[in-house]
Short mmCIF file of the C-alpha atoms (twelve columns), coordinates in Angstrom:
data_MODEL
# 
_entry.id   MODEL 
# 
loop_
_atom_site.group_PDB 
_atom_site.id 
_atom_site.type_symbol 
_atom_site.label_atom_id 
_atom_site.label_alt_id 
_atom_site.label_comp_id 
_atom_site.label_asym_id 
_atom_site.label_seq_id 
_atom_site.Cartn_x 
_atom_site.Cartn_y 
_atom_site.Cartn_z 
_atom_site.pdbx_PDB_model_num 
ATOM 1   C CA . UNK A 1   0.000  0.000   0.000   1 
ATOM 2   C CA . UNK A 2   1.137  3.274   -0.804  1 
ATOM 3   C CA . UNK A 3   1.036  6.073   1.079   1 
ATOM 4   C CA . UNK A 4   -0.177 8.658   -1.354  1 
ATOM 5   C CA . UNK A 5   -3.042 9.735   -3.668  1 
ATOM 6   C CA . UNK A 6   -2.656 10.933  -7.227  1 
ATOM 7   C CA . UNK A 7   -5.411 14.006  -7.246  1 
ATOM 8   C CA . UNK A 8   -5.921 16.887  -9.428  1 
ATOM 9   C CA . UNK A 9   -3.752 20.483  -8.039  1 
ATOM 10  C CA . UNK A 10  -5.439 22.582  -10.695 1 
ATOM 11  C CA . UNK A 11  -6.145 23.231  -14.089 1 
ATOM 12  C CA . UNK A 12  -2.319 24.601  -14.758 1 
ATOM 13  C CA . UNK A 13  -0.661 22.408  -12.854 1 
ATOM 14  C CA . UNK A 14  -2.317 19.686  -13.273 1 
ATOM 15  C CA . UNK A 15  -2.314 16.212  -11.340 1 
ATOM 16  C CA . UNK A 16  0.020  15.764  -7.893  1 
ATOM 17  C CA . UNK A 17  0.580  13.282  -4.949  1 
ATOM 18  C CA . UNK A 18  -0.635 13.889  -2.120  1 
ATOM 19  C CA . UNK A 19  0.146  11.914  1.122   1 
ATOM 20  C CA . UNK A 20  -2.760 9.566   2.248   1 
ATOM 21  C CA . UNK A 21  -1.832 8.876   5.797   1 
ATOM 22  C CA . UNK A 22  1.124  11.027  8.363   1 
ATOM 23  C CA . UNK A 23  3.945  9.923   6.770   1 
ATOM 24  C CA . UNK A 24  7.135  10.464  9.301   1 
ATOM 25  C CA . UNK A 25  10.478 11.492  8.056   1 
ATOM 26  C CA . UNK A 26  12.534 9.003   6.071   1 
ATOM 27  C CA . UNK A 27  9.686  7.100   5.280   1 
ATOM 28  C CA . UNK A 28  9.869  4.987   2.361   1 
ATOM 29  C CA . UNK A 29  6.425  5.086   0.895   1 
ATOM 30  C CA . UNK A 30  6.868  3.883   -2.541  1 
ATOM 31  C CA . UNK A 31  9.138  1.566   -4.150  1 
ATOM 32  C CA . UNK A 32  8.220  0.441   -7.526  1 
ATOM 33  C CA . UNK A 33  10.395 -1.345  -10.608 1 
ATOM 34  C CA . UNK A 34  10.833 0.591   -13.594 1 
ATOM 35  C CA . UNK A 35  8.659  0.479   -16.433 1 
ATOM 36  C CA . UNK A 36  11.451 1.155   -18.626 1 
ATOM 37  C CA . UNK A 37  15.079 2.111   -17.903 1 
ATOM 38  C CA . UNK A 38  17.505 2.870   -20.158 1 
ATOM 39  C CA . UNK A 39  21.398 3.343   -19.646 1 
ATOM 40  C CA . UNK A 40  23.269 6.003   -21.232 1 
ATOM 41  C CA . UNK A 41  25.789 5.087   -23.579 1 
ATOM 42  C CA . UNK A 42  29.095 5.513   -21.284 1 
ATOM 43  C CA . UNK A 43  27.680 3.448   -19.122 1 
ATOM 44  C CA . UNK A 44  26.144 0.321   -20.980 1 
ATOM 45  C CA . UNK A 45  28.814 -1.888  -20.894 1 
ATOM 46  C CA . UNK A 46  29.629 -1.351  -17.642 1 
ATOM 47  C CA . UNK A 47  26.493 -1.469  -15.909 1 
ATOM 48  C CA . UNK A 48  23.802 -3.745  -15.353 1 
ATOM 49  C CA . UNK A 49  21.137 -3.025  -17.668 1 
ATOM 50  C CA . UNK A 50  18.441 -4.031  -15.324 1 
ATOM 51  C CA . UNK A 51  19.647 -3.003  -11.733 1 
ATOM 52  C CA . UNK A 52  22.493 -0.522  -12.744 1 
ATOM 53  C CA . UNK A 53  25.069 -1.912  -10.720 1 
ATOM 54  C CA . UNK A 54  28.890 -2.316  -12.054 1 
ATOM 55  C CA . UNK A 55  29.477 -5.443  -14.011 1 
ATOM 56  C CA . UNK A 56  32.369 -6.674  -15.835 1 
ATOM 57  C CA . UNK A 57  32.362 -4.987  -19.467 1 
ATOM 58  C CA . UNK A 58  33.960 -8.236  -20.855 1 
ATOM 59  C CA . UNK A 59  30.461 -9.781  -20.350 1 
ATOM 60  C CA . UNK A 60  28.602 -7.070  -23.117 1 
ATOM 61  C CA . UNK A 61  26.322 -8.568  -25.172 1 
ATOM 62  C CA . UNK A 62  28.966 -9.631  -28.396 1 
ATOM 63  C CA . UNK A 63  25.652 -8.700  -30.657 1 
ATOM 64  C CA . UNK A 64  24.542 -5.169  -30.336 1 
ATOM 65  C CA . UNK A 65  27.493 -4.261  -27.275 1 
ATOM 66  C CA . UNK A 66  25.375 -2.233  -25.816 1 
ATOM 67  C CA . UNK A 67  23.777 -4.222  -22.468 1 
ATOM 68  C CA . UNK A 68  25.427 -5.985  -19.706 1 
ATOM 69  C CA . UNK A 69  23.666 -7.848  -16.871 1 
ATOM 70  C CA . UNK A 70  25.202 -8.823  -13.554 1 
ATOM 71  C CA . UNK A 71  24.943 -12.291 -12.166 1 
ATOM 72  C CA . UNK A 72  21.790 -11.700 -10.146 1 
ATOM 73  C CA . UNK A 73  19.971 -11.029 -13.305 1 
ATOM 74  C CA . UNK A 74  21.123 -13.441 -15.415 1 
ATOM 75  C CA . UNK A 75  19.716 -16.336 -12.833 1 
ATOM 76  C CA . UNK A 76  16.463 -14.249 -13.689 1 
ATOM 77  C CA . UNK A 77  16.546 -15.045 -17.129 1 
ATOM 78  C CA . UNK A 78  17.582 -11.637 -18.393 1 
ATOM 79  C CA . UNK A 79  19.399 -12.212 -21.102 1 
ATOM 80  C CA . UNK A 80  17.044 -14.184 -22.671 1 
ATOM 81  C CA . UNK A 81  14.452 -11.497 -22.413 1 
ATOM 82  C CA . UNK A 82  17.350 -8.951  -23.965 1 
ATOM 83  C CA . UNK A 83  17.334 -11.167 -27.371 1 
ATOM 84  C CA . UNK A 84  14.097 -8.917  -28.992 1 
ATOM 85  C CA . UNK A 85  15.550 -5.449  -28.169 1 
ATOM 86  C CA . UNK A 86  18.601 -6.433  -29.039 1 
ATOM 87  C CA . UNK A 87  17.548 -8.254  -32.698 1 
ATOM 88  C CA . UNK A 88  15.921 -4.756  -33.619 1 
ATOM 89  C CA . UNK A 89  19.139 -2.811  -32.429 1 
ATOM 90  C CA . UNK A 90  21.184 -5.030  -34.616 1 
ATOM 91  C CA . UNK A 91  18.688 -4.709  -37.389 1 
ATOM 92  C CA . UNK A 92  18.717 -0.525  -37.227 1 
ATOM 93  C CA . UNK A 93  20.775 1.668   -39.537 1 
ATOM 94  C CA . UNK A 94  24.245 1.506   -38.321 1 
ATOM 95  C CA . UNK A 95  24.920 4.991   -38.990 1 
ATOM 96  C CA . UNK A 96  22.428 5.571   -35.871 1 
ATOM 97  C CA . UNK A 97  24.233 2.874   -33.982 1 
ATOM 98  C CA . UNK A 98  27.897 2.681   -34.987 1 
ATOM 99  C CA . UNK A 99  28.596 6.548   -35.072 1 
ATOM 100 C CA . UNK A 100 30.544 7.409   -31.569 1 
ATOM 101 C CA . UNK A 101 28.971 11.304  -31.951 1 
ATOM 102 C CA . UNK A 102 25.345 9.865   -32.214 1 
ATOM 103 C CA . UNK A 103 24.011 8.589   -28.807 1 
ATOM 104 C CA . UNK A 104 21.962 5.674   -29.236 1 
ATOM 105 C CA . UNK A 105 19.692 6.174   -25.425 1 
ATOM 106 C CA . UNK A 106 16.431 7.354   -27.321 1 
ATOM 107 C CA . UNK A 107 16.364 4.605   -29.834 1 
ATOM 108 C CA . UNK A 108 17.361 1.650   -27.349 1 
ATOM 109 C CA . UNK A 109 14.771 3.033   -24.882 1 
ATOM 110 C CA . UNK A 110 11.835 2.988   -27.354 1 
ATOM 111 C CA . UNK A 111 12.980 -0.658  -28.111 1 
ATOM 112 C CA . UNK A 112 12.967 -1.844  -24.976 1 
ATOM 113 C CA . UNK A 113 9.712  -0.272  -24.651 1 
ATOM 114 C CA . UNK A 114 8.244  -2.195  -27.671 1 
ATOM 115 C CA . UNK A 115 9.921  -5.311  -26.243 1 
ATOM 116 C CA . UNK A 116 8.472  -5.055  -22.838 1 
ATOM 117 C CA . UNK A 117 4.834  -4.505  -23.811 1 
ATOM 118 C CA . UNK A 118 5.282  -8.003  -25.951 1 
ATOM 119 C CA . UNK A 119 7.760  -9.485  -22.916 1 
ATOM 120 C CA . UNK A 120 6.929  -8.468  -19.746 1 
ATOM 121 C CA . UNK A 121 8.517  -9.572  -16.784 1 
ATOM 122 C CA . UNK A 122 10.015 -8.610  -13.260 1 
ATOM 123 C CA . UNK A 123 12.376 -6.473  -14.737 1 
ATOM 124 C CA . UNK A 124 10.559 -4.418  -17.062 1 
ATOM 125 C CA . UNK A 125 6.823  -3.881  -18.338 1 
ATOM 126 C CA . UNK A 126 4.853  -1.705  -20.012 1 
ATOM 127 C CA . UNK A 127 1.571  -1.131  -21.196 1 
ATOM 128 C CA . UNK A 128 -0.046 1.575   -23.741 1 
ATOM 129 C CA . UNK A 129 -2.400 2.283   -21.271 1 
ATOM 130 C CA . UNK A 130 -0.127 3.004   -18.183 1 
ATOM 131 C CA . UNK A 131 2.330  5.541   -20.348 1 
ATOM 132 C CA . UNK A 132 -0.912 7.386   -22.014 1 
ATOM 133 C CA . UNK A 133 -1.251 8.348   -18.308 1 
ATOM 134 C CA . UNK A 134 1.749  10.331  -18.389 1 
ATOM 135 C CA . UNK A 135 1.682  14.081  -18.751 1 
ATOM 136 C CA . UNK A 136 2.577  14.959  -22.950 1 
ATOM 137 C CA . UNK A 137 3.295  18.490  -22.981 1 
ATOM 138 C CA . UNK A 138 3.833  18.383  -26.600 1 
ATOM 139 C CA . UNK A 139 3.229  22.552  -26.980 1 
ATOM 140 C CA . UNK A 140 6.525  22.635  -25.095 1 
ATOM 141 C CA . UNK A 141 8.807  20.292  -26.964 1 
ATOM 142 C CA . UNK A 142 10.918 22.565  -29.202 1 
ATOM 143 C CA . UNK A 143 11.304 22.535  -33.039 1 
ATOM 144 C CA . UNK A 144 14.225 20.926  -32.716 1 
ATOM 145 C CA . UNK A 145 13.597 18.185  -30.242 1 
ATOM 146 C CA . UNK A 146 10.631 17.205  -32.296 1 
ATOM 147 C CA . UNK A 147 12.503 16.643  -34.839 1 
ATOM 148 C CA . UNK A 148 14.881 13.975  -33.124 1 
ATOM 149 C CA . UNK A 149 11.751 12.469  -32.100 1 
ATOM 150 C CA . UNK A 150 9.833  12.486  -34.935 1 
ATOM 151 C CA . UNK A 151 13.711 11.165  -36.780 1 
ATOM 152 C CA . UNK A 152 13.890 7.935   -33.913 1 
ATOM 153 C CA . UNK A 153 9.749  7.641   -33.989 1 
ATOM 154 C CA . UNK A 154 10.174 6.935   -37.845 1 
ATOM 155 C CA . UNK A 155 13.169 4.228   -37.491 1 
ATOM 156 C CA . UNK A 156 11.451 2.491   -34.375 1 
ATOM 157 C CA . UNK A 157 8.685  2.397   -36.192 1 
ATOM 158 C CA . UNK A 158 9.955  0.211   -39.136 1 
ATOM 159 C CA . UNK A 159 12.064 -1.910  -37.165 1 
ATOM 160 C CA . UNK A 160 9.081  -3.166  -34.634 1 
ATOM 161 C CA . UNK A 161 5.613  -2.176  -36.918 1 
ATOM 162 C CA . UNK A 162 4.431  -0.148  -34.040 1 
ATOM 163 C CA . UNK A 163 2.473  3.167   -34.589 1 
ATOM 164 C CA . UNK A 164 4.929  6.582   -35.082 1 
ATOM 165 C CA . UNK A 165 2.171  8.378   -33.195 1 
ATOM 166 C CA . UNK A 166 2.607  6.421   -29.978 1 
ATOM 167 C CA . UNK A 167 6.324  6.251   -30.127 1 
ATOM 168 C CA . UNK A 168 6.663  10.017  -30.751 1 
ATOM 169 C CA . UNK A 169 4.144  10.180  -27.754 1 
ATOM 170 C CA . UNK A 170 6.803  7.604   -25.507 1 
ATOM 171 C CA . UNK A 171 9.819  10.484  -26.317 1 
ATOM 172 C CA . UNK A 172 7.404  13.380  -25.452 1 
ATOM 173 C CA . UNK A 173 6.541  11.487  -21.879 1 
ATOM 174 C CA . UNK A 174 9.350  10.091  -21.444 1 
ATOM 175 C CA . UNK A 175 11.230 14.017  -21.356 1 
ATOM 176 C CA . UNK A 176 8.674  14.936  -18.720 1 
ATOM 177 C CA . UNK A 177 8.234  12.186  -16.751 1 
ATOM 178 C CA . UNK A 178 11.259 10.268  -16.234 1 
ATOM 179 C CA . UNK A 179 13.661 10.103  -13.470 1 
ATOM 180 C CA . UNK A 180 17.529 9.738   -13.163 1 
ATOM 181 C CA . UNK A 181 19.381 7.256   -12.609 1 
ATOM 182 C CA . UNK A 182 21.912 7.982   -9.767  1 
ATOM 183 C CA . UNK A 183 25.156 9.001   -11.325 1 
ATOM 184 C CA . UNK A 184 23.012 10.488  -14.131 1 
ATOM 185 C CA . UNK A 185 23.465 6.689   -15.580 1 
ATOM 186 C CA . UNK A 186 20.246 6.992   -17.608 1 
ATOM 187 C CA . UNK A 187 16.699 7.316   -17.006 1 
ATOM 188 C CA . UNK A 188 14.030 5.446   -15.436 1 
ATOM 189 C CA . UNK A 189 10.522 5.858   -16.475 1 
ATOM 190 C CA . UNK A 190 7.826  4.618   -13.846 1 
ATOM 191 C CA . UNK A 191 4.296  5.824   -14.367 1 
ATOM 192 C CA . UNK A 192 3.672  5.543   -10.376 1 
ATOM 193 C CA . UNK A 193 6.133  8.155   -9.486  1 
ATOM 194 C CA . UNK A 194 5.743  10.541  -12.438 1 
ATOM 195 C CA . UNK A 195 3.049  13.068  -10.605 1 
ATOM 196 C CA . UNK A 196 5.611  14.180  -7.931  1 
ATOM 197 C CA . UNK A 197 5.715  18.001  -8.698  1 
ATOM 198 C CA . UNK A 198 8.715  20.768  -8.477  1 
ATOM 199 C CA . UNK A 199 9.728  22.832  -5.666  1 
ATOM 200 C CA . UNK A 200 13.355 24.329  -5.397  1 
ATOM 201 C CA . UNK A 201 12.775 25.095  -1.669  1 
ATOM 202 C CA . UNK A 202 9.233  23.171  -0.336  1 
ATOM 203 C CA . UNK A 203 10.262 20.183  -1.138  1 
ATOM 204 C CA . UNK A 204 9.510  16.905  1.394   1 
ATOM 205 C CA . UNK A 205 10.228 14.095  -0.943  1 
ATOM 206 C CA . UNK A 206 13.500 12.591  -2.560  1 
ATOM 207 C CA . UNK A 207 13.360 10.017  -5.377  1 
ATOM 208 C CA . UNK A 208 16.185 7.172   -6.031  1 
ATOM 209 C CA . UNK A 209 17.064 4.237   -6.625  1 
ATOM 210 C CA . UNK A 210 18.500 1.794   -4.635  1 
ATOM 211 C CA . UNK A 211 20.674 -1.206  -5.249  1 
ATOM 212 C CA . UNK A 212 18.257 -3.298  -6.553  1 
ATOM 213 C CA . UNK A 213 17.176 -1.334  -9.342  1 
ATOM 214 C CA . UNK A 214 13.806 -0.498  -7.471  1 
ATOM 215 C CA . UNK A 215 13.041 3.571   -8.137  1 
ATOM 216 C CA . UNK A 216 11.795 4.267   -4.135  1 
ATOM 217 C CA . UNK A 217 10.661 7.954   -2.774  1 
ATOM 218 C CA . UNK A 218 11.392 8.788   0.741   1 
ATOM 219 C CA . UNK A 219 9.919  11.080  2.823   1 
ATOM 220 C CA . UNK A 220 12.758 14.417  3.371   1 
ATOM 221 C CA . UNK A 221 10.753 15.348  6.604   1 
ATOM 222 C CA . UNK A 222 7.462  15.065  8.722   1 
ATOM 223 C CA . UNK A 223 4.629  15.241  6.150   1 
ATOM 224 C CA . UNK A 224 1.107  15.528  6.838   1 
ATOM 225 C CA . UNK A 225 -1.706 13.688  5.752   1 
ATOM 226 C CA . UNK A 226 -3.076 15.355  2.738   1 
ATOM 227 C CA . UNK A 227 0.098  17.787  2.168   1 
ATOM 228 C CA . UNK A 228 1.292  17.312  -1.396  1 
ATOM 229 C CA . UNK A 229 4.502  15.923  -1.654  1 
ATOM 230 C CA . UNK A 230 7.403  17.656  -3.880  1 
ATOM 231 C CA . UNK A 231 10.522 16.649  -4.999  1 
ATOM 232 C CA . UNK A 232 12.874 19.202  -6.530  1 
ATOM 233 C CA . UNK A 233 13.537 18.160  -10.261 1 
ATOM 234 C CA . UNK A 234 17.249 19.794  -9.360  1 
ATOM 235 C CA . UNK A 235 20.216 20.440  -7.733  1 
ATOM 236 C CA . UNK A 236 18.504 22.490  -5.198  1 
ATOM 237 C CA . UNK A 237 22.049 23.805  -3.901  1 
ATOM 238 C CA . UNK A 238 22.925 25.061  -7.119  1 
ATOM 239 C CA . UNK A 239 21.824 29.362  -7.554  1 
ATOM 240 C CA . UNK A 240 19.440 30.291  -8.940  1 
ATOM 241 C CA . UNK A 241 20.673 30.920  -12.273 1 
ATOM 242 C CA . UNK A 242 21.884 27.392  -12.619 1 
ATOM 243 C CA . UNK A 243 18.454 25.960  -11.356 1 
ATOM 244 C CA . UNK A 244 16.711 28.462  -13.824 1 
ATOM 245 C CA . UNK A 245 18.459 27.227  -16.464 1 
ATOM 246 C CA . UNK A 246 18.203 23.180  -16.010 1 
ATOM 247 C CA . UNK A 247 14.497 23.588  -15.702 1 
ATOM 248 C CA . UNK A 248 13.799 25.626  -18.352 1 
ATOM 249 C CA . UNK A 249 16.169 23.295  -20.779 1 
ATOM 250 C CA . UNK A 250 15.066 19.955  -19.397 1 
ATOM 251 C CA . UNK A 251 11.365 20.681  -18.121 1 
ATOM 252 C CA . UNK A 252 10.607 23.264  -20.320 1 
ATOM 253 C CA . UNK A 253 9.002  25.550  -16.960 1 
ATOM 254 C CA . UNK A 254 9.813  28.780  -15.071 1 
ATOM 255 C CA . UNK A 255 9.690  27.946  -11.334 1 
ATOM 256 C CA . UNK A 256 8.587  30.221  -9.069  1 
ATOM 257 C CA . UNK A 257 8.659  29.335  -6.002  1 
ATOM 258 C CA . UNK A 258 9.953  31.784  -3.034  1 
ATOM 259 C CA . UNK A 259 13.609 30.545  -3.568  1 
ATOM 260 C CA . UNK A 260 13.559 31.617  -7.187  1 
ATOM 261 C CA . UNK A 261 11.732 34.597  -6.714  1 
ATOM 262 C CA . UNK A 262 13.113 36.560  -3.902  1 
# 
């Protein structure tokens, strides 16, 4: 059980979480698995693709050399699952996957997507309905960025006969909604704790993952029942400048609460 409600804030906010019950600090009041996970390119060899801890890089996948399991996962049958993403990597055009300057995190995410709506299993799932949930902010997502998307939609597309539409939609949600992997490793996308919202100063709630790949928010202080709970999106030590400037490039908002403001 949970101890939080997804409700409505208002109309230009939208939806938050709110907490259901007292929740004490350093509560742990969620801890979910990843719908999908991806690891940046620097670290795919060297981390587990499933619970992100360091493996040995000798034991890469030899076919698309871009995921790596540790031994825990492998019992788990993980590399067996890998085989669909990774036949559709293999099959894409190598100058998307064999070019060192092009990073290859938004078209191995959208295949493991694909692969875990067909596969799902304790490591990853997904389901059209649960990511449809997701905020799409799609008036925000610059001229450029849509392009990139529309680019990896297109090739995704072809390589697993799923709709452009919905994987265009998957890039959209997945900029707004997903979290980071400690060490900025990659991103995590898990519908259940995508309706935290941002506060450089008010926040309650921190959001990471711990060693068994399990995304888990934790209570920063005393919260009361029905007090929304906010996690700041940022480094929240940084100025305000610096904070300014990630949100606006990554989240595509202004904050303004009293940290930024005064």
């Amino acid at each position: 059980t949970w101890g939080f409600l997804v409700e409505e804030v208002n109309q230009e906010v939208g939806k938050g979480c709110f907490a259901s019950c007292s929740l004490p600090q350093n509560t742990v009041f969620l801890r979910t698995r990843s719908y999908i996970s991806v690891l940046r390119d620097e670290f795919s060899r060297n981390c587990c693709s499933f619970c992100y801890s360091a493996v040995d890089p000798s034991t890469v996948c030899v076919k698309c050399e871009k995921c790596n399991f540790c031994v825990k996962c492998m019992e788990k049958d993980a590399v067996r699952w890998h085989e669909l993403e990774c036949s559709w990597y293999t099959s894409a055009p190598k100058q998307l996957t064999s070019n060192p300057e092009i990073p290859t995190e938004y078209l191995r995410f959208a295949l493991r997507y694909e692969a875990a709506k067909r596969q799902p299993n304790e490591f990853q799932s997904a389901t059209t309905e649960s990511f449809n949930r997701l905020c799409a902010h799609h008036q925000f997502v610059s001229d450029e960025r849509s392009r990139v998307f529309a680019m990896y939609a297109a090739i995704v597309s072809v390589l697993t006969k799923s709709p452009r539409k919905e994987l265009y939609g998957l890039f959209v949600r997945r900029m707004f909604n997903a979290h980071a992997i400690p060490a900025r490793k990659g991103w995590i996308l898990a519908p259940e704790a995508s309706f935290f919202n941002h506060s450089c100063c008010e926040f309650n709630t921190h959001v990471t993952v711990d060693k068994n790949g399990f995304l888990i928010a934790k209570t920063a202080c005393d919260v009361e029942q029905g007090k929304e709970l906010l996690i700041c999106y940022v480094d929240a030590d940084t100025d305000t400048l610096t904070r300014q400037a990630d949100l606006a490039n990554t989240f595509c908002f202004v904050c303004t609460c009293r940290k930024c403001t005064s």
